[in-house]
């Protein structure tokens, strides 16, 4: 009986290990495929981008794990302001989370862009960008944008481009400066399950969590 139990335990451990290996391989392949898909549309050079009306700036927490300004957040705003100053876009749509009264990514992003010299009249806020897919779909359904430039770190912009173009939205990406400090490890690792979720959302056509009245940009 003991040997049978041991064989059963060993079999379960091997099956569990094989399942974990398959899952790891799946998320890695999902991320690689997204990167390859988005590569032709992603750049760090504003001159390589087309001229469109709107850039979509994807949200992040204003405060980082260290208690100071979040570098992801700050670098995205730097890139968005640079893109606007280069004349590639007329307006910036900042999209982020505002589900809690005391947590407002879009307003913090607007304040940061104004501090960087972007006029308030050129900035629009999407308060329901709780996920990357929501931000992309709402840019079209709520804000009426069919062509846009996405601003975020490269790995994030790649996923946004994939989600947009698989839905028929013409999207390009302007890669903000990346973060190399230790606190970015969690964000870097999160990209892999997020990539697998992106494929799933495309397959099942997941709608945005929140609808809303149409908002005309530039009118």
PDB file of C-alpha atoms in Angstrom:
ATOM      1  CA  UNK A   1       0.000   0.000   0.000  1.00  0.00           C
ATOM      2  CA  UNK A   2       2.813   2.369   0.839  1.00  0.00           C
ATOM      3  CA  UNK A   3       4.443   1.880  -2.560  1.00  0.00           C
ATOM      4  CA  UNK A   4       1.103   2.498  -4.327  1.00  0.00           C
ATOM      5  CA  UNK A   5       0.616   5.712  -2.363  1.00  0.00           C
ATOM      6  CA  UNK A   6       4.146   6.834  -3.193  1.00  0.00           C
ATOM      7  CA  UNK A   7       3.585   6.161  -6.888  1.00  0.00           C
ATOM      8  CA  UNK A   8       0.345   8.113  -6.753  1.00  0.00           C
ATOM      9  CA  UNK A   9       2.021  11.071  -5.055  1.00  0.00           C
ATOM     10  CA  UNK A  10       4.892  10.977  -7.546  1.00  0.00           C
ATOM     11  CA  UNK A  11       2.439  10.859 -10.429  1.00  0.00           C
ATOM     12  CA  UNK A  12       0.549  13.846  -9.087  1.00  0.00           C
ATOM     13  CA  UNK A  13       3.779  15.802  -8.623  1.00  0.00           C
ATOM     14  CA  UNK A  14       4.899  15.021 -12.172  1.00  0.00           C
ATOM     15  CA  UNK A  15       1.493  15.959 -13.567  1.00  0.00           C
ATOM     16  CA  UNK A  16       1.535  19.211 -11.603  1.00  0.00           C
ATOM     17  CA  UNK A  17       5.047  20.009 -12.786  1.00  0.00           C
ATOM     18  CA  UNK A  18       4.073  19.309 -16.393  1.00  0.00           C
ATOM     19  CA  UNK A  19       1.036  21.589 -16.057  1.00  0.00           C
ATOM     20  CA  UNK A  20       3.164  24.396 -14.649  1.00  0.00           C
ATOM     21  CA  UNK A  21       5.673  23.960 -17.480  1.00  0.00           C
ATOM     22  CA  UNK A  22       2.914  24.115 -20.103  1.00  0.00           C
ATOM     23  CA  UNK A  23       1.466  27.249 -18.490  1.00  0.00           C
ATOM     24  CA  UNK A  24       4.863  28.969 -18.356  1.00  0.00           C
ATOM     25  CA  UNK A  25       5.481  28.110 -22.004  1.00  0.00           C
ATOM     26  CA  UNK A  26       2.021  29.395 -22.969  1.00  0.00           C
ATOM     27  CA  UNK A  27       2.453  32.792 -21.302  1.00  0.00           C
ATOM     28  CA  UNK A  28       5.961  33.183 -22.748  1.00  0.00           C
ATOM     29  CA  UNK A  29       4.747  32.378 -26.265  1.00  0.00           C
ATOM     30  CA  UNK A  30       1.789  34.732 -25.885  1.00  0.00           C
ATOM     31  CA  UNK A  31       4.123  37.582 -24.940  1.00  0.00           C
ATOM     32  CA  UNK A  32       6.590  36.818 -27.770  1.00  0.00           C
ATOM     33  CA  UNK A  33       3.781  36.739 -30.341  1.00  0.00           C
ATOM     34  CA  UNK A  34       2.461  40.095 -29.167  1.00  0.00           C
ATOM     35  CA  UNK A  35       5.923  41.647 -29.367  1.00  0.00           C
ATOM     36  CA  UNK A  36       6.393  40.371 -32.930  1.00  0.00           C
ATOM     37  CA  UNK A  37       2.940  41.570 -33.947  1.00  0.00           C
ATOM     38  CA  UNK A  38       3.495  45.081 -32.568  1.00  0.00           C
ATOM     39  CA  UNK A  39       7.137  45.585 -33.597  1.00  0.00           C
ATOM     40  CA  UNK A  40       6.421  47.276 -36.977  1.00  0.00           C
ATOM     41  CA  UNK A  41       4.201  49.865 -35.268  1.00  0.00           C
ATOM     42  CA  UNK A  42       6.323  50.685 -32.191  1.00  0.00           C
ATOM     43  CA  UNK A  43       9.157  53.198 -32.027  1.00  0.00           C
ATOM     44  CA  UNK A  44      11.173  55.414 -29.690  1.00  0.00           C
ATOM     45  CA  UNK A  45      11.543  58.098 -32.389  1.00  0.00           C
ATOM     46  CA  UNK A  46       8.639  60.550 -32.807  1.00  0.00           C
ATOM     47  CA  UNK A  47       9.756  61.240 -36.396  1.00  0.00           C
ATOM     48  CA  UNK A  48       8.931  57.648 -37.327  1.00  0.00           C
ATOM     49  CA  UNK A  49       5.283  58.038 -36.289  1.00  0.00           C
ATOM     50  CA  UNK A  50       2.404  59.238 -38.459  1.00  0.00           C
ATOM     51  CA  UNK A  51       0.623  62.471 -37.640  1.00  0.00           C
ATOM     52  CA  UNK A  52      -2.738  61.788 -35.983  1.00  0.00           C
ATOM     53  CA  UNK A  53      -5.153  63.816 -33.902  1.00  0.00           C
ATOM     54  CA  UNK A  54      -4.881  61.947 -30.597  1.00  0.00           C
ATOM     55  CA  UNK A  55      -2.324  60.119 -28.499  1.00  0.00           C
ATOM     56  CA  UNK A  56      -3.660  57.767 -25.847  1.00  0.00           C
ATOM     57  CA  UNK A  57      -1.537  57.867 -22.674  1.00  0.00           C
ATOM     58  CA  UNK A  58      -2.028  54.719 -20.610  1.00  0.00           C
ATOM     59  CA  UNK A  59      -2.358  55.136 -16.881  1.00  0.00           C
ATOM     60  CA  UNK A  60      -0.210  54.024 -13.977  1.00  0.00           C
ATOM     61  CA  UNK A  61      -0.173  54.647 -10.245  1.00  0.00           C
ATOM     62  CA  UNK A  62       1.241  58.142  -9.581  1.00  0.00           C
ATOM     63  CA  UNK A  63       3.070  56.905  -6.474  1.00  0.00           C
ATOM     64  CA  UNK A  64       5.568  54.060  -6.783  1.00  0.00           C
ATOM     65  CA  UNK A  65       6.392  51.239  -4.348  1.00  0.00           C
ATOM     66  CA  UNK A  66       9.167  53.318  -2.809  1.00  0.00           C
ATOM     67  CA  UNK A  67       6.676  55.982  -1.753  1.00  0.00           C
ATOM     68  CA  UNK A  68       7.937  58.558  -4.249  1.00  0.00           C
ATOM     69  CA  UNK A  69       6.859  59.383  -7.802  1.00  0.00           C
ATOM     70  CA  UNK A  70       6.273  56.275  -9.915  1.00  0.00           C
ATOM     71  CA  UNK A  71       8.891  56.212 -12.650  1.00  0.00           C
ATOM     72  CA  UNK A  72       6.573  54.440 -15.082  1.00  0.00           C
ATOM     73  CA  UNK A  73       4.062  57.233 -14.578  1.00  0.00           C
ATOM     74  CA  UNK A  74       6.599  60.056 -14.891  1.00  0.00           C
ATOM     75  CA  UNK A  75       8.318  58.633 -17.979  1.00  0.00           C
ATOM     76  CA  UNK A  76       4.992  58.173 -19.763  1.00  0.00           C
ATOM     77  CA  UNK A  77       4.118  61.802 -19.165  1.00  0.00           C
ATOM     78  CA  UNK A  78       7.571  62.868 -20.384  1.00  0.00           C
ATOM     79  CA  UNK A  79       7.025  60.907 -23.598  1.00  0.00           C
ATOM     80  CA  UNK A  80       3.485  62.219 -24.092  1.00  0.00           C
ATOM     81  CA  UNK A  81       4.618  65.832 -23.697  1.00  0.00           C
ATOM     82  CA  UNK A  82       7.493  65.212 -26.107  1.00  0.00           C
ATOM     83  CA  UNK A  83       5.107  63.759 -28.676  1.00  0.00           C
ATOM     84  CA  UNK A  84       2.764  66.739 -28.357  1.00  0.00           C
ATOM     85  CA  UNK A  85       5.619  69.239 -28.652  1.00  0.00           C
ATOM     86  CA  UNK A  86       6.845  67.436 -31.771  1.00  0.00           C
ATOM     87  CA  UNK A  87       3.490  68.215 -33.392  1.00  0.00           C
ATOM     88  CA  UNK A  88       2.617  64.580 -34.021  1.00  0.00           C
ATOM     89  CA  UNK A  89      -0.685  64.894 -32.149  1.00  0.00           C
ATOM     90  CA  UNK A  90      -3.079  67.707 -31.319  1.00  0.00           C
ATOM     91  CA  UNK A  91      -4.632  66.163 -28.221  1.00  0.00           C
ATOM     92  CA  UNK A  92      -3.684  63.799 -25.416  1.00  0.00           C
ATOM     93  CA  UNK A  93      -6.249  61.367 -24.019  1.00  0.00           C
ATOM     94  CA  UNK A  94      -5.123  60.184 -20.581  1.00  0.00           C
ATOM     95  CA  UNK A  95      -6.794  56.945 -19.565  1.00  0.00           C
ATOM     96  CA  UNK A  96      -6.602  55.378 -16.133  1.00  0.00           C
ATOM     97  CA  UNK A  97      -8.327  54.163 -13.005  1.00  0.00           C
ATOM     98  CA  UNK A  98     -10.673  56.301 -10.910  1.00  0.00           C
ATOM     99  CA  UNK A  99     -12.835  53.678  -9.235  1.00  0.00           C
ATOM    100  CA  UNK A 100     -12.104  55.057  -5.758  1.00  0.00           C
ATOM    101  CA  UNK A 101     -12.841  58.693  -4.814  1.00  0.00           C
ATOM    102  CA  UNK A 102      -9.345  59.171  -3.404  1.00  0.00           C
ATOM    103  CA  UNK A 103      -7.545  57.542  -6.354  1.00  0.00           C
ATOM    104  CA  UNK A 104      -7.560  59.401  -9.661  1.00  0.00           C
ATOM    105  CA  UNK A 105      -4.925  58.478 -12.238  1.00  0.00           C
ATOM    106  CA  UNK A 106      -6.318  60.611 -15.113  1.00  0.00           C
ATOM    107  CA  UNK A 107      -6.400  63.832 -13.079  1.00  0.00           C
ATOM    108  CA  UNK A 108      -2.864  63.208 -11.802  1.00  0.00           C
ATOM    109  CA  UNK A 109      -1.755  62.609 -15.383  1.00  0.00           C
ATOM    110  CA  UNK A 110      -3.397  65.827 -16.562  1.00  0.00           C
ATOM    111  CA  UNK A 111      -1.712  67.800 -13.777  1.00  0.00           C
ATOM    112  CA  UNK A 112       1.655  66.278 -14.717  1.00  0.00           C
ATOM    113  CA  UNK A 113       1.203  67.144 -18.379  1.00  0.00           C
ATOM    114  CA  UNK A 114       0.203  70.728 -17.588  1.00  0.00           C
ATOM    115  CA  UNK A 115       3.370  71.011 -15.483  1.00  0.00           C
ATOM    116  CA  UNK A 116       5.274  69.882 -18.593  1.00  0.00           C
ATOM    117  CA  UNK A 117       3.827  72.668 -20.703  1.00  0.00           C
ATOM    118  CA  UNK A 118       0.857  70.956 -22.351  1.00  0.00           C
ATOM    119  CA  UNK A 119      -2.207  73.251 -22.296  1.00  0.00           C
ATOM    120  CA  UNK A 120      -5.237  71.992 -20.396  1.00  0.00           C
ATOM    121  CA  UNK A 121      -7.386  72.394 -23.523  1.00  0.00           C
ATOM    122  CA  UNK A 122      -5.296  69.733 -25.274  1.00  0.00           C
ATOM    123  CA  UNK A 123      -5.899  67.097 -22.566  1.00  0.00           C
ATOM    124  CA  UNK A 124      -8.922  64.820 -22.243  1.00  0.00           C
ATOM    125  CA  UNK A 125      -9.516  62.316 -19.451  1.00  0.00           C
ATOM    126  CA  UNK A 126     -10.933  58.803 -19.529  1.00  0.00           C
ATOM    127  CA  UNK A 127     -11.795  57.851 -15.956  1.00  0.00           C
ATOM    128  CA  UNK A 128     -12.749  54.249 -16.814  1.00  0.00           C
ATOM    129  CA  UNK A 129      -9.463  52.989 -18.259  1.00  0.00           C
ATOM    130  CA  UNK A 130      -9.241  50.272 -15.633  1.00  0.00           C
ATOM    131  CA  UNK A 131      -7.517  47.840 -18.034  1.00  0.00           C
ATOM    132  CA  UNK A 132      -5.467  48.284 -21.179  1.00  0.00           C
ATOM    133  CA  UNK A 133      -8.203  46.710 -23.293  1.00  0.00           C
ATOM    134  CA  UNK A 134     -10.805  49.037 -21.778  1.00  0.00           C
ATOM    135  CA  UNK A 135      -8.647  52.059 -22.615  1.00  0.00           C
ATOM    136  CA  UNK A 136      -8.247  50.969 -26.232  1.00  0.00           C
ATOM    137  CA  UNK A 137     -11.893  50.110 -26.845  1.00  0.00           C
ATOM    138  CA  UNK A 138     -13.197  53.211 -25.080  1.00  0.00           C
ATOM    139  CA  UNK A 139     -10.884  55.411 -27.150  1.00  0.00           C
ATOM    140  CA  UNK A 140     -13.014  54.344 -30.107  1.00  0.00           C
ATOM    141  CA  UNK A 141     -16.475  53.795 -28.628  1.00  0.00           C
ATOM    142  CA  UNK A 142     -16.545  56.799 -26.254  1.00  0.00           C
ATOM    143  CA  UNK A 143     -14.005  59.224 -27.717  1.00  0.00           C
ATOM    144  CA  UNK A 144     -14.501  58.403 -31.402  1.00  0.00           C
ATOM    145  CA  UNK A 145     -10.874  57.640 -32.282  1.00  0.00           C
ATOM    146  CA  UNK A 146     -10.100  55.120 -35.014  1.00  0.00           C
ATOM    147  CA  UNK A 147      -6.426  56.137 -35.480  1.00  0.00           C
ATOM    148  CA  UNK A 148      -4.168  56.935 -32.534  1.00  0.00           C
ATOM    149  CA  UNK A 149      -0.712  56.708 -31.012  1.00  0.00           C
ATOM    150  CA  UNK A 150      -0.331  54.828 -27.728  1.00  0.00           C
ATOM    151  CA  UNK A 151       2.138  56.134 -25.154  1.00  0.00           C
ATOM    152  CA  UNK A 152       3.583  53.759 -22.573  1.00  0.00           C
ATOM    153  CA  UNK A 153       6.657  51.663 -21.906  1.00  0.00           C
ATOM    154  CA  UNK A 154       7.476  49.407 -24.853  1.00  0.00           C
ATOM    155  CA  UNK A 155       6.224  46.120 -23.407  1.00  0.00           C
ATOM    156  CA  UNK A 156       2.915  47.756 -22.445  1.00  0.00           C
ATOM    157  CA  UNK A 157       2.505  49.681 -25.690  1.00  0.00           C
ATOM    158  CA  UNK A 158       3.041  46.439 -27.623  1.00  0.00           C
ATOM    159  CA  UNK A 159       0.106  44.812 -25.870  1.00  0.00           C
ATOM    160  CA  UNK A 160      -2.044  47.887 -26.451  1.00  0.00           C
ATOM    161  CA  UNK A 161      -1.184  47.894 -30.173  1.00  0.00           C
ATOM    162  CA  UNK A 162      -2.060  44.215 -30.408  1.00  0.00           C
ATOM    163  CA  UNK A 163      -5.402  44.718 -28.658  1.00  0.00           C
ATOM    164  CA  UNK A 164      -6.242  47.748 -30.803  1.00  0.00           C
ATOM    165  CA  UNK A 165      -5.300  46.369 -34.200  1.00  0.00           C
ATOM    166  CA  UNK A 166      -7.028  43.057 -33.574  1.00  0.00           C
ATOM    167  CA  UNK A 167     -10.177  45.160 -33.072  1.00  0.00           C
ATOM    168  CA  UNK A 168      -9.667  47.179 -36.253  1.00  0.00           C
ATOM    169  CA  UNK A 169      -8.223  50.287 -34.602  1.00  0.00           C
ATOM    170  CA  UNK A 170      -5.161  51.744 -36.338  1.00  0.00           C
ATOM    171  CA  UNK A 171      -2.681  52.123 -33.497  1.00  0.00           C
ATOM    172  CA  UNK A 172       0.995  52.977 -33.326  1.00  0.00           C
ATOM    173  CA  UNK A 173       3.148  53.106 -30.198  1.00  0.00           C
ATOM    174  CA  UNK A 174       5.591  55.651 -28.810  1.00  0.00           C
ATOM    175  CA  UNK A 175       7.780  53.832 -26.289  1.00  0.00           C
ATOM    176  CA  UNK A 176       8.451  55.792 -23.118  1.00  0.00           C
ATOM    177  CA  UNK A 177      11.674  55.368 -21.186  1.00  0.00           C
ATOM    178  CA  UNK A 178      11.681  52.058 -19.339  1.00  0.00           C
ATOM    179  CA  UNK A 179      12.371  51.453 -15.653  1.00  0.00           C
ATOM    180  CA  UNK A 180      15.425  49.425 -14.653  1.00  0.00           C
ATOM    181  CA  UNK A 181      15.328  49.804 -10.882  1.00  0.00           C
ATOM    182  CA  UNK A 182      14.533  46.754  -8.772  1.00  0.00           C
ATOM    183  CA  UNK A 183      10.964  47.804  -8.031  1.00  0.00           C
ATOM    184  CA  UNK A 184      10.052  47.244 -11.682  1.00  0.00           C
ATOM    185  CA  UNK A 185      10.455  43.454 -11.386  1.00  0.00           C
ATOM    186  CA  UNK A 186       6.805  42.882 -10.459  1.00  0.00           C
ATOM    187  CA  UNK A 187       5.614  44.960 -13.397  1.00  0.00           C
ATOM    188  CA  UNK A 188       7.971  43.143 -15.746  1.00  0.00           C
ATOM    189  CA  UNK A 189       6.746  39.738 -14.586  1.00  0.00           C
ATOM    190  CA  UNK A 190       3.092  40.779 -14.788  1.00  0.00           C
ATOM    191  CA  UNK A 191       3.451  41.324 -18.535  1.00  0.00           C
ATOM    192  CA  UNK A 192       3.422  37.561 -19.159  1.00  0.00           C
ATOM    193  CA  UNK A 193       0.022  36.624 -17.683  1.00  0.00           C
ATOM    194  CA  UNK A 194      -1.286  39.927 -19.066  1.00  0.00           C
ATOM    195  CA  UNK A 195      -0.203  38.819 -22.551  1.00  0.00           C
ATOM    196  CA  UNK A 196      -2.108  35.553 -22.187  1.00  0.00           C
ATOM    197  CA  UNK A 197      -5.143  37.483 -20.949  1.00  0.00           C
ATOM    198  CA  UNK A 198      -4.884  39.769 -24.000  1.00  0.00           C
ATOM    199  CA  UNK A 199      -5.155  36.762 -26.334  1.00  0.00           C
ATOM    200  CA  UNK A 200      -8.125  35.493 -24.342  1.00  0.00           C
ATOM    201  CA  UNK A 201      -9.880  38.879 -24.504  1.00  0.00           C
ATOM    202  CA  UNK A 202      -9.425  38.992 -28.273  1.00  0.00           C
ATOM    203  CA  UNK A 203     -10.728  35.433 -28.695  1.00  0.00           C
ATOM    204  CA  UNK A 204     -13.879  35.969 -26.623  1.00  0.00           C
ATOM    205  CA  UNK A 205     -14.320  39.665 -27.553  1.00  0.00           C
ATOM    206  CA  UNK A 206     -14.397  40.922 -23.959  1.00  0.00           C
ATOM    207  CA  UNK A 207     -16.239  44.264 -23.790  1.00  0.00           C
ATOM    208  CA  UNK A 208     -15.022  47.212 -21.697  1.00  0.00           C
ATOM    209  CA  UNK A 209     -16.344  47.196 -18.133  1.00  0.00           C
ATOM    210  CA  UNK A 210     -17.930  50.620 -18.453  1.00  0.00           C
ATOM    211  CA  UNK A 211     -19.840  52.239 -21.289  1.00  0.00           C
ATOM    212  CA  UNK A 212     -20.478  55.963 -21.363  1.00  0.00           C
ATOM    213  CA  UNK A 213     -21.782  58.906 -23.370  1.00  0.00           C
ATOM    214  CA  UNK A 214     -19.822  59.936 -26.444  1.00  0.00           C
ATOM    215  CA  UNK A 215     -17.213  62.618 -25.865  1.00  0.00           C
ATOM    216  CA  UNK A 216     -16.004  64.514 -28.937  1.00  0.00           C
ATOM    217  CA  UNK A 217     -12.320  65.400 -28.816  1.00  0.00           C
ATOM    218  CA  UNK A 218     -11.383  68.782 -30.247  1.00  0.00           C
ATOM    219  CA  UNK A 219     -14.944  70.056 -30.549  1.00  0.00           C
TER     220      UNK A 219
END
